[in-house]
Short mmCIF file of C-alpha atoms in Angstrom, two decimals:
data_model
loop_
_atom_site.label_atom_id
_atom_site.label_comp_id
_atom_site.label_asym_id
_atom_site.label_seq_id
_atom_site.Cartn_x
_atom_site.Cartn_y
_atom_site.Cartn_z
CA MET A 1 89.46 80.80 114.81
CA ASN A 2 91.58 78.31 112.92
CA ASP A 3 94.37 76.17 114.31
CA HIS A 4 97.79 75.89 112.68
CA LYS A 5 96.71 73.08 110.37
CA GLN A 6 93.41 74.53 109.20
CA PRO A 7 93.80 77.80 107.28
CA GLU A 8 90.98 80.23 106.80
CA TYR A 9 90.08 81.19 103.25
CA VAL A 10 89.59 84.76 102.08
CA ASP A 11 89.90 86.57 98.80
CA ALA A 12 92.59 88.93 100.06
CA VAL A 13 94.75 89.61 103.09
CA VAL A 14 96.07 93.11 103.75
CA VAL A 15 99.07 93.17 106.10
CA GLY A 16 99.36 96.54 107.84
CA GLY A 17 96.59 98.81 109.09
CA GLY A 18 98.02 102.26 108.35
CA PRO A 19 96.49 104.61 105.77
CA ALA A 20 97.60 102.43 102.81
CA GLY A 21 96.41 99.13 104.27
CA ALA A 22 93.14 100.45 105.67
CA THR A 23 92.32 102.16 102.37
CA ALA A 24 93.11 98.99 100.41
CA ALA A 25 90.91 96.88 102.72
CA THR A 26 88.05 99.37 102.41
CA CYS A 27 88.27 99.34 98.62
CA LEU A 28 88.28 95.52 98.44
CA ALA A 29 85.42 95.12 100.92
CA ARG A 30 83.27 97.67 99.11
CA ALA A 31 83.80 95.70 95.92
CA GLY A 32 82.29 92.65 97.61
CA TYR A 33 85.43 90.62 98.30
CA SER A 34 86.24 88.90 101.59
CA VAL A 35 89.26 90.62 103.08
CA MET A 36 91.26 90.23 106.28
CA LEU A 37 93.00 93.35 107.59
CA LEU A 38 95.91 92.14 109.71
CA ASP A 39 97.49 94.78 111.92
CA LYS A 40 99.86 94.57 114.88
CA GLY A 41 97.93 97.13 116.86
CA GLY A 42 99.32 99.78 119.17
CA ARG A 43 101.79 101.11 116.59
CA ILE A 44 101.74 104.79 115.62
CA LYS A 45 104.08 106.02 112.90
CA PRO A 46 106.08 109.20 113.59
CA CYS A 47 104.48 111.74 111.30
CA GLY A 48 103.88 115.46 111.12
CA GLY A 49 100.25 114.64 110.37
CA ALA A 50 99.77 117.04 107.45
CA ILE A 51 97.13 116.20 104.85
CA PRO A 52 96.06 118.23 101.80
CA PRO A 53 92.47 119.25 100.99
CA ARG A 54 92.64 116.85 98.02
CA LEU A 55 92.92 113.90 100.43
CA ILE A 56 90.00 115.12 102.53
CA GLU A 57 87.83 115.34 99.41
CA ASP A 58 88.92 112.17 97.64
CA PHE A 59 88.69 109.93 100.70
CA ALA A 60 85.70 111.51 102.46
CA ILE A 61 87.51 112.40 105.68
CA PRO A 62 85.12 113.89 108.27
CA ASP A 63 85.84 117.34 109.69
CA ALA A 64 86.14 115.93 113.21
CA LEU A 65 89.40 114.18 112.29
CA VAL A 66 91.03 117.42 111.13
CA VAL A 67 92.25 118.69 114.49
CA ALA A 68 93.78 121.89 113.08
CA ARG A 69 93.93 123.89 109.87
CA VAL A 70 97.29 125.49 109.26
CA ASN A 71 97.31 128.66 107.15
CA SER A 72 101.05 129.27 106.77
CA ALA A 73 104.49 127.73 107.02
CA ARG A 74 107.69 129.25 108.32
CA ILE A 75 110.90 128.07 106.69
CA VAL A 76 114.01 128.57 108.82
CA SER A 77 117.52 128.75 107.34
CA PRO A 78 120.81 127.73 108.97
CA SER A 79 121.51 131.40 109.80
CA GLU A 80 118.07 131.72 111.47
CA ARG A 81 116.62 133.62 108.53
CA TYR A 82 112.83 133.22 108.52
CA VAL A 83 110.69 133.03 105.41
CA ASP A 84 106.93 132.96 105.92
CA MET A 85 104.83 131.17 103.31
CA PRO A 86 101.16 132.10 103.79
CA ILE A 87 98.55 129.90 102.13
CA ASP A 88 96.16 131.97 100.06
CA ASN A 89 92.69 130.46 99.60
CA GLY A 90 93.58 127.17 101.20
CA TYR A 91 94.98 125.33 104.20
CA VAL A 92 96.92 122.30 105.35
CA GLY A 93 94.83 119.90 107.41
CA MET A 94 96.44 118.37 110.48
CA VAL A 95 95.51 114.97 111.91
CA ASP A 96 96.69 112.97 114.89
CA ARG A 97 97.76 109.59 113.56
CA ASP A 98 96.49 107.50 116.46
CA GLU A 99 92.92 108.74 115.91
CA PHE A 100 93.15 109.07 112.13
CA ASP A 101 94.53 105.58 111.44
CA GLU A 102 92.07 103.91 113.80
CA TRP A 103 89.17 105.67 112.10
CA LEU A 104 90.38 104.38 108.73
CA ARG A 105 90.56 100.83 110.11
CA GLU A 106 87.10 101.13 111.61
CA ARG A 107 85.75 102.34 108.27
CA ALA A 108 87.22 99.28 106.59
CA ALA A 109 85.52 97.04 109.17
CA ALA A 110 82.22 98.89 108.75
CA VAL A 111 82.08 98.02 105.04
CA GLY A 112 82.95 94.37 105.58
CA ALA A 113 86.69 93.90 106.15
CA GLU A 114 87.54 91.60 109.05
CA ARG A 115 90.05 93.12 111.42
CA ARG A 116 92.60 90.87 113.06
CA THR A 117 95.25 91.90 115.56
CA GLY A 118 98.36 89.95 114.79
CA ALA A 119 101.90 89.93 113.45
CA PHE A 120 102.71 88.61 109.98
CA ARG A 121 105.34 85.89 110.23
CA ARG A 122 105.96 84.40 106.80
CA ILE A 123 104.51 83.02 103.61
CA ILE A 124 104.12 79.27 103.94
CA ARG A 125 103.14 78.56 100.36
CA GLU A 126 102.65 80.59 97.19
CA ASP A 127 101.28 79.11 93.97
CA SER A 128 98.65 79.60 91.29
CA THR A 129 95.84 79.28 93.87
CA GLY A 130 97.16 82.13 96.01
CA VAL A 131 99.25 82.41 99.15
CA VAL A 132 99.13 80.81 102.57
CA ILE A 133 100.50 83.08 105.26
CA GLU A 134 101.37 82.43 108.86
CA TYR A 135 100.69 85.03 111.51
CA LYS A 136 100.76 85.24 115.28
CA ASP A 137 97.46 86.22 116.89
CA THR A 138 98.30 88.98 119.38
CA SER A 139 94.74 89.93 120.31
CA ALA A 140 93.70 89.84 123.96
CA SER A 141 91.87 86.54 123.43
CA GLY A 142 94.26 85.04 120.88
CA GLY A 143 96.75 83.53 123.27
CA ARG A 144 99.57 84.43 120.85
CA GLU A 145 98.74 81.35 118.83
CA THR A 146 100.16 80.84 115.35
CA ARG A 147 97.47 80.74 112.67
CA LEU A 148 97.20 80.30 108.92
CA VAL A 149 95.13 82.03 106.28
CA HIS A 150 94.86 81.22 102.58
CA ALA A 151 94.25 84.20 100.31
CA ARG A 152 93.94 84.54 96.58
CA ALA A 153 95.96 87.76 96.85
CA LEU A 154 98.14 89.49 99.43
CA ILE A 155 98.76 93.22 99.87
CA GLY A 156 101.82 94.17 101.91
CA ALA A 157 101.23 97.56 103.52
CA ASP A 158 103.53 96.85 106.45
CA GLY A 159 105.92 99.78 106.29
CA ALA A 160 109.40 100.59 105.05
CA ASN A 161 110.87 97.39 106.49
CA SER A 162 108.09 95.36 104.93
CA ALA A 163 108.37 91.67 105.85
CA VAL A 164 106.00 90.88 102.98
CA GLY A 165 108.19 92.79 100.54
CA LYS A 166 111.43 91.23 101.73
CA GLN A 167 110.01 87.75 101.13
CA THR A 168 108.48 88.40 97.73
CA ILE A 169 109.71 91.49 95.85
CA PRO A 170 113.27 91.93 94.52
CA GLY A 171 114.85 95.12 95.87
CA ALA A 172 112.43 95.55 98.77
CA ASP A 173 115.21 94.76 101.24
CA CYS A 174 117.42 97.68 100.23
CA ILE A 175 115.06 100.63 99.91
CA PRO A 176 116.70 104.00 100.81
CA TYR A 177 115.21 105.77 103.81
CA VAL A 178 115.72 108.35 106.50
CA ALA A 179 115.23 107.57 110.17
CA ALA A 180 112.49 109.75 111.63
CA TYR A 181 111.83 110.52 115.28
CA HIS A 182 109.29 112.83 116.86
CA GLU A 183 107.70 113.68 120.16
CA ILE A 184 104.01 114.45 120.55
CA ILE A 185 103.69 117.15 123.17
CA THR A 186 100.92 119.23 124.69
CA SER A 187 100.55 122.45 122.72
CA PRO A 188 100.98 125.70 124.63
CA ALA A 189 99.27 128.93 123.77
CA ALA A 190 100.92 131.06 121.11
CA ASN A 191 104.13 132.53 122.49
CA ASP A 192 106.88 134.91 121.48
CA ARG A 193 109.43 132.12 121.24
CA ASN A 194 108.68 130.96 117.72
CA PHE A 195 105.53 128.90 118.29
CA ASP A 196 102.27 129.63 116.47
CA PRO A 197 99.38 127.11 116.67
CA ALA A 198 98.30 127.99 113.12
CA ARG A 199 101.73 127.66 111.49
CA CYS A 200 104.00 124.77 110.54
CA ASP A 201 107.71 125.38 111.07
CA VAL A 202 110.27 123.62 108.87
CA ILE A 203 113.89 123.99 109.95
CA TYR A 204 116.82 123.53 107.55
CA ARG A 205 120.00 123.50 109.59
CA GLY A 206 122.82 120.99 109.62
CA THR A 207 122.82 120.73 113.42
CA ILE A 208 119.11 119.84 113.32
CA SER A 209 119.48 117.46 110.38
CA PRO A 210 122.57 117.11 108.18
CA ASP A 211 120.58 115.80 105.22
CA PHE A 212 116.84 116.37 105.81
CA TYR A 213 114.95 118.79 108.06
CA GLY A 214 113.27 119.30 111.42
CA TRP A 215 109.66 120.27 112.03
CA VAL A 216 107.25 121.74 114.54
CA PHE A 217 103.71 120.89 113.38
CA PRO A 218 100.76 121.92 115.60
CA HIS A 219 97.79 119.54 115.91
CA GLY A 220 95.45 121.67 117.95
CA LYS A 221 95.80 120.35 121.51
CA THR A 222 99.06 118.57 120.64
CA THR A 223 102.14 119.31 118.55
CA SER A 224 104.57 117.07 116.67
CA VAL A 225 108.23 118.05 117.05
CA GLY A 226 110.47 115.86 114.94
CA VAL A 227 113.46 115.37 112.72
CA GLY A 228 114.70 112.96 110.07
CA SER A 229 118.17 111.92 108.92
CA ALA A 230 119.90 109.09 107.09
CA VAL A 231 123.25 109.82 108.77
CA LYS A 232 124.17 106.97 111.08
CA GLY A 233 125.02 108.06 114.58
CA PHE A 234 123.26 111.42 114.31
CA SER A 235 121.33 112.13 117.51
CA LEU A 236 117.68 112.52 116.53
CA ARG A 237 116.63 112.96 120.15
CA GLY A 238 119.26 115.63 120.66
CA ALA A 239 117.96 117.48 117.60
CA VAL A 240 114.39 117.31 118.89
CA ASP A 241 115.56 118.68 122.25
CA ALA A 242 117.09 121.62 120.38
CA LEU A 243 113.92 122.19 118.36
CA ARG A 244 111.80 122.23 121.50
CA ALA A 245 114.13 124.71 123.16
CA ASP A 246 114.10 127.00 120.11
CA ALA A 247 110.30 127.03 120.06
CA GLY A 248 109.91 127.49 123.80
CA LEU A 249 108.47 124.00 124.15
CA GLU A 250 111.04 122.41 126.44
CA GLY A 251 108.63 122.48 129.39
CA ALA A 252 105.63 121.06 127.51
CA GLU A 253 104.33 117.65 128.55
CA THR A 254 105.56 114.79 126.35
CA ILE A 255 102.65 112.50 125.48
CA ARG A 256 104.50 109.91 123.41
CA ARG A 257 107.72 109.31 121.48
CA GLU A 258 107.87 107.47 118.15
CA GLY A 259 110.48 106.52 115.60
CA ALA A 260 110.49 104.68 112.27
CA PRO A 261 112.20 104.65 108.86
CA ILE A 262 110.68 106.78 106.10
CA PRO A 263 111.44 105.58 102.55
CA LEU A 264 112.32 108.20 99.97
CA GLN A 265 112.23 106.37 96.65
CA PRO A 266 109.50 104.24 95.05
CA LEU A 267 110.50 100.65 94.44
CA LYS A 268 111.02 99.77 90.81
CA ARG A 269 108.67 96.85 91.24
CA TRP A 270 105.64 96.53 93.53
CA ASP A 271 104.35 93.04 92.70
CA ASN A 272 105.70 89.51 92.35
CA GLY A 273 103.94 88.88 89.05
CA ARG A 274 101.47 86.43 90.58
CA ASN A 275 99.49 87.37 93.68
CA VAL A 276 101.44 89.74 95.97
CA ILE A 277 101.60 93.53 95.76
CA LEU A 278 102.97 96.28 98.02
CA ALA A 279 101.44 99.63 99.01
CA GLY A 280 102.34 102.72 101.00
CA ASP A 281 105.74 102.86 102.71
CA ALA A 282 106.34 99.23 101.74
CA ALA A 283 106.32 100.36 98.10
CA GLY A 284 108.50 103.38 98.92
CA ILE A 285 105.92 106.00 98.03
CA VAL A 286 106.82 108.84 100.36
CA ALA A 287 107.63 112.12 98.64
CA PRO A 288 111.36 112.98 98.63
CA ALA A 289 112.40 116.33 100.13
CA SER A 290 109.09 116.81 101.97
CA GLY A 291 108.61 113.34 103.45
CA GLU A 292 104.87 113.63 102.79
CA GLY A 293 103.32 110.19 102.89
CA ILE A 294 99.69 110.02 104.03
CA TYR A 295 98.09 111.11 100.76
CA TYR A 296 100.41 108.98 98.64
CA ALA A 297 99.90 105.99 100.94
CA MET A 298 96.13 106.18 100.55
CA VAL A 299 96.31 106.60 96.78
CA GLY A 300 98.78 103.72 96.60
CA GLY A 301 96.51 101.57 98.75
CA GLN A 302 93.56 102.31 96.51
CA TYR A 303 95.55 101.53 93.36
CA ALA A 304 96.87 98.30 94.87
CA ALA A 305 93.36 97.20 95.83
CA GLU A 306 92.00 98.01 92.37
CA ALA A 307 94.85 96.03 90.82
CA VAL A 308 94.00 93.08 93.06
CA ILE A 309 90.34 93.39 92.06
CA GLY A 310 91.49 93.14 88.44
CA LEU A 311 93.45 89.99 89.31
CA LEU A 312 90.55 88.41 91.21
CA HIS A 313 88.08 89.23 88.47
CA THR A 314 90.12 88.07 85.48
CA GLY A 315 92.75 85.73 86.89
CA ASP A 316 95.35 87.69 84.93
CA ALA A 317 98.31 88.58 87.17
CA ARG A 318 99.37 91.34 84.78
CA ALA A 319 96.64 93.43 86.41
CA LEU A 320 98.94 93.91 89.43
CA LYS A 321 101.39 95.99 87.41
CA MET A 322 98.73 98.64 86.87
CA ALA A 323 99.07 99.97 90.43
CA ARG A 324 102.62 101.23 90.00
CA LYS A 325 101.98 102.30 86.42
CA ARG A 326 99.01 104.45 87.44
CA PHE A 327 100.81 105.94 90.43
CA MET A 328 103.94 106.91 88.53
CA LYS A 329 101.90 108.39 85.70
CA ALA A 330 100.06 110.60 88.18
CA HIS A 331 102.90 111.43 90.58
CA GLY A 332 106.20 110.23 89.15
CA GLN A 333 107.21 113.62 87.78
CA VAL A 334 106.66 115.28 91.17
CA PHE A 335 108.72 112.58 92.88
CA ARG A 336 111.57 112.99 90.41
CA MET A 337 111.62 116.77 90.86
CA LEU A 338 111.53 116.50 94.66
CA GLY A 339 114.30 113.89 94.58
CA MET A 340 116.58 116.17 92.58
CA MET A 341 115.73 119.05 94.88
CA GLN A 342 116.64 117.05 97.99
CA ARG A 343 119.91 115.78 96.58
CA PHE A 344 121.07 119.27 95.64
CA TRP A 345 119.59 121.75 98.11
CA TYR A 346 119.92 119.62 101.25
CA ALA A 347 123.60 118.83 100.67
CA ASN A 348 125.07 121.51 102.98
CA ASP A 349 124.14 124.62 104.93
CA GLY A 350 125.31 126.96 102.16
CA ARG A 351 122.81 125.46 99.76
CA ARG A 352 120.11 125.31 102.43
CA GLU A 353 120.57 129.03 102.96
CA ARG A 354 119.96 129.68 99.28
CA PHE A 355 117.03 127.27 99.21
CA VAL A 356 115.27 129.14 102.01
CA ARG A 357 115.82 132.41 100.16
CA ILE A 358 114.12 130.90 97.08
CA CYS A 359 111.16 129.93 99.28
CA GLY A 360 110.49 133.63 99.82
CA ASP A 361 109.69 134.11 96.14
CA PRO A 362 105.94 134.70 95.52
CA ASP A 363 105.97 132.49 92.41
CA VAL A 364 107.59 129.65 94.34
CA GLN A 365 105.05 130.01 97.12
CA PHE A 366 102.06 129.99 94.78
CA LEU A 367 103.23 126.95 92.83
CA THR A 368 104.28 125.10 96.00
CA TRP A 369 100.94 125.47 97.75
CA ASP A 370 98.86 124.91 94.62
CA SER A 371 100.74 121.70 93.86
CA TYR A 372 100.53 120.53 97.46
CA MET A 373 96.83 121.18 97.99
CA HIS A 374 95.66 119.77 94.66
CA LYS A 375 98.39 117.18 94.03
CA ARG A 376 99.23 118.31 90.53
CA LEU A 377 101.94 120.23 88.76
CA THR A 378 100.52 123.66 88.11
CA ARG A 379 100.58 124.49 84.41
CA ALA A 380 98.32 127.53 84.35
CA ARG A 381 101.13 130.05 84.96
CA PRO A 382 103.93 129.36 82.49
CA MET A 383 105.65 132.70 83.19
CA ALA A 384 105.87 131.80 86.88
CA HIS A 385 107.65 128.57 85.93
CA ALA A 386 110.00 130.54 83.67
CA ARG A 387 110.83 133.05 86.39
CA ILE A 388 111.53 130.26 88.89
CA PHE A 389 113.75 128.51 86.36
CA PHE A 390 115.97 131.55 85.87
CA LYS A 391 116.04 132.34 89.59
CA ASN A 392 117.16 128.78 90.27
CA ILE A 393 119.91 129.14 87.68
CA ALA A 394 121.07 132.31 89.41
CA HIS A 395 121.23 130.55 92.77
CA LEU A 396 122.85 127.44 91.37
CA THR A 397 125.60 129.49 89.71
CA GLY A 398 126.07 131.77 92.69
CA LEU A 399 124.96 134.89 90.81
CA ALA A 400 122.18 135.52 93.30
CA PRO A 401 123.09 136.53 96.86
CA ALA A 402 122.56 133.99 99.60
#
């Protein structure tokens, strides 16, 4: 290990070992570059844990990590109206983030990335040769010593409050987000009090969240019960208590509690134009309205790594801009649509009531699940899109009953 005055040298440092960072480190190591994966360790993001089949295919996720396969969702309105959304010819995979994220980090190490347990402190120097970063070694044998590493490129995958982003990327310090909190509990058997181990529940009610939603997502032996909101002072724990009571889960054992900000808008810029780029939550790539982030984090991590490979191979820093350009080309339209949906339909309980009614439409259900599972806007059924358009107009104008 190096002392404070003698930095190590690597091609790239990835700060943050979640899905974005671990994927980026794997991609870089497989390409033959020396990469340090710096992660605090012991941190698990609050997350429903849902992943689409597209992620499982694209990133070669083994079956053992998929702890449950959900075949339907139940959408709950403010007036307790239930709309079931069965998934035809598909499923939603559920993972437990402590096991899933660690497996991704171990995969990165297996292909050559060097894992380090430590906390990023600051960038000491940044110039045409790369960046020198300072971090605190928090491993069991590290003695909490401060160390330096020199890298030709730096990927910040350190979450919504990215320290890397705040030091290097304009706008990274004011990214909009919701505060999320959940409790991982022991799953009971199916009961008659609104819990089904093969169904995800999504609750739209102002008392549960005034501007987002609550969830009950089963993970096989465990279940995530959580809520998100950007309203300051709103009691997230109180909302989770209410969710557990509604689902008959108030007596279930609580395994752990977690909270963190979830960004809801991609940053307009992901790189500093020289040698630093952001990925995952640090870049703001969590889907509005749904809060889905794992798939987008891994895609963003891959794109960031491939952009860095372009930089390392050519020396041309313009390669870094390709990550955001590729991501927005593939997913920008979906993000814009979901953003508009959240701003309108989540505004109050009257609109939430109408939104849940729309979710009962067969065309809406088909297009929702097809887009989710395959991560594309479905274009094969133009009449379905037309019907949804006119139904939305009817709800927006109040012509349709709530």
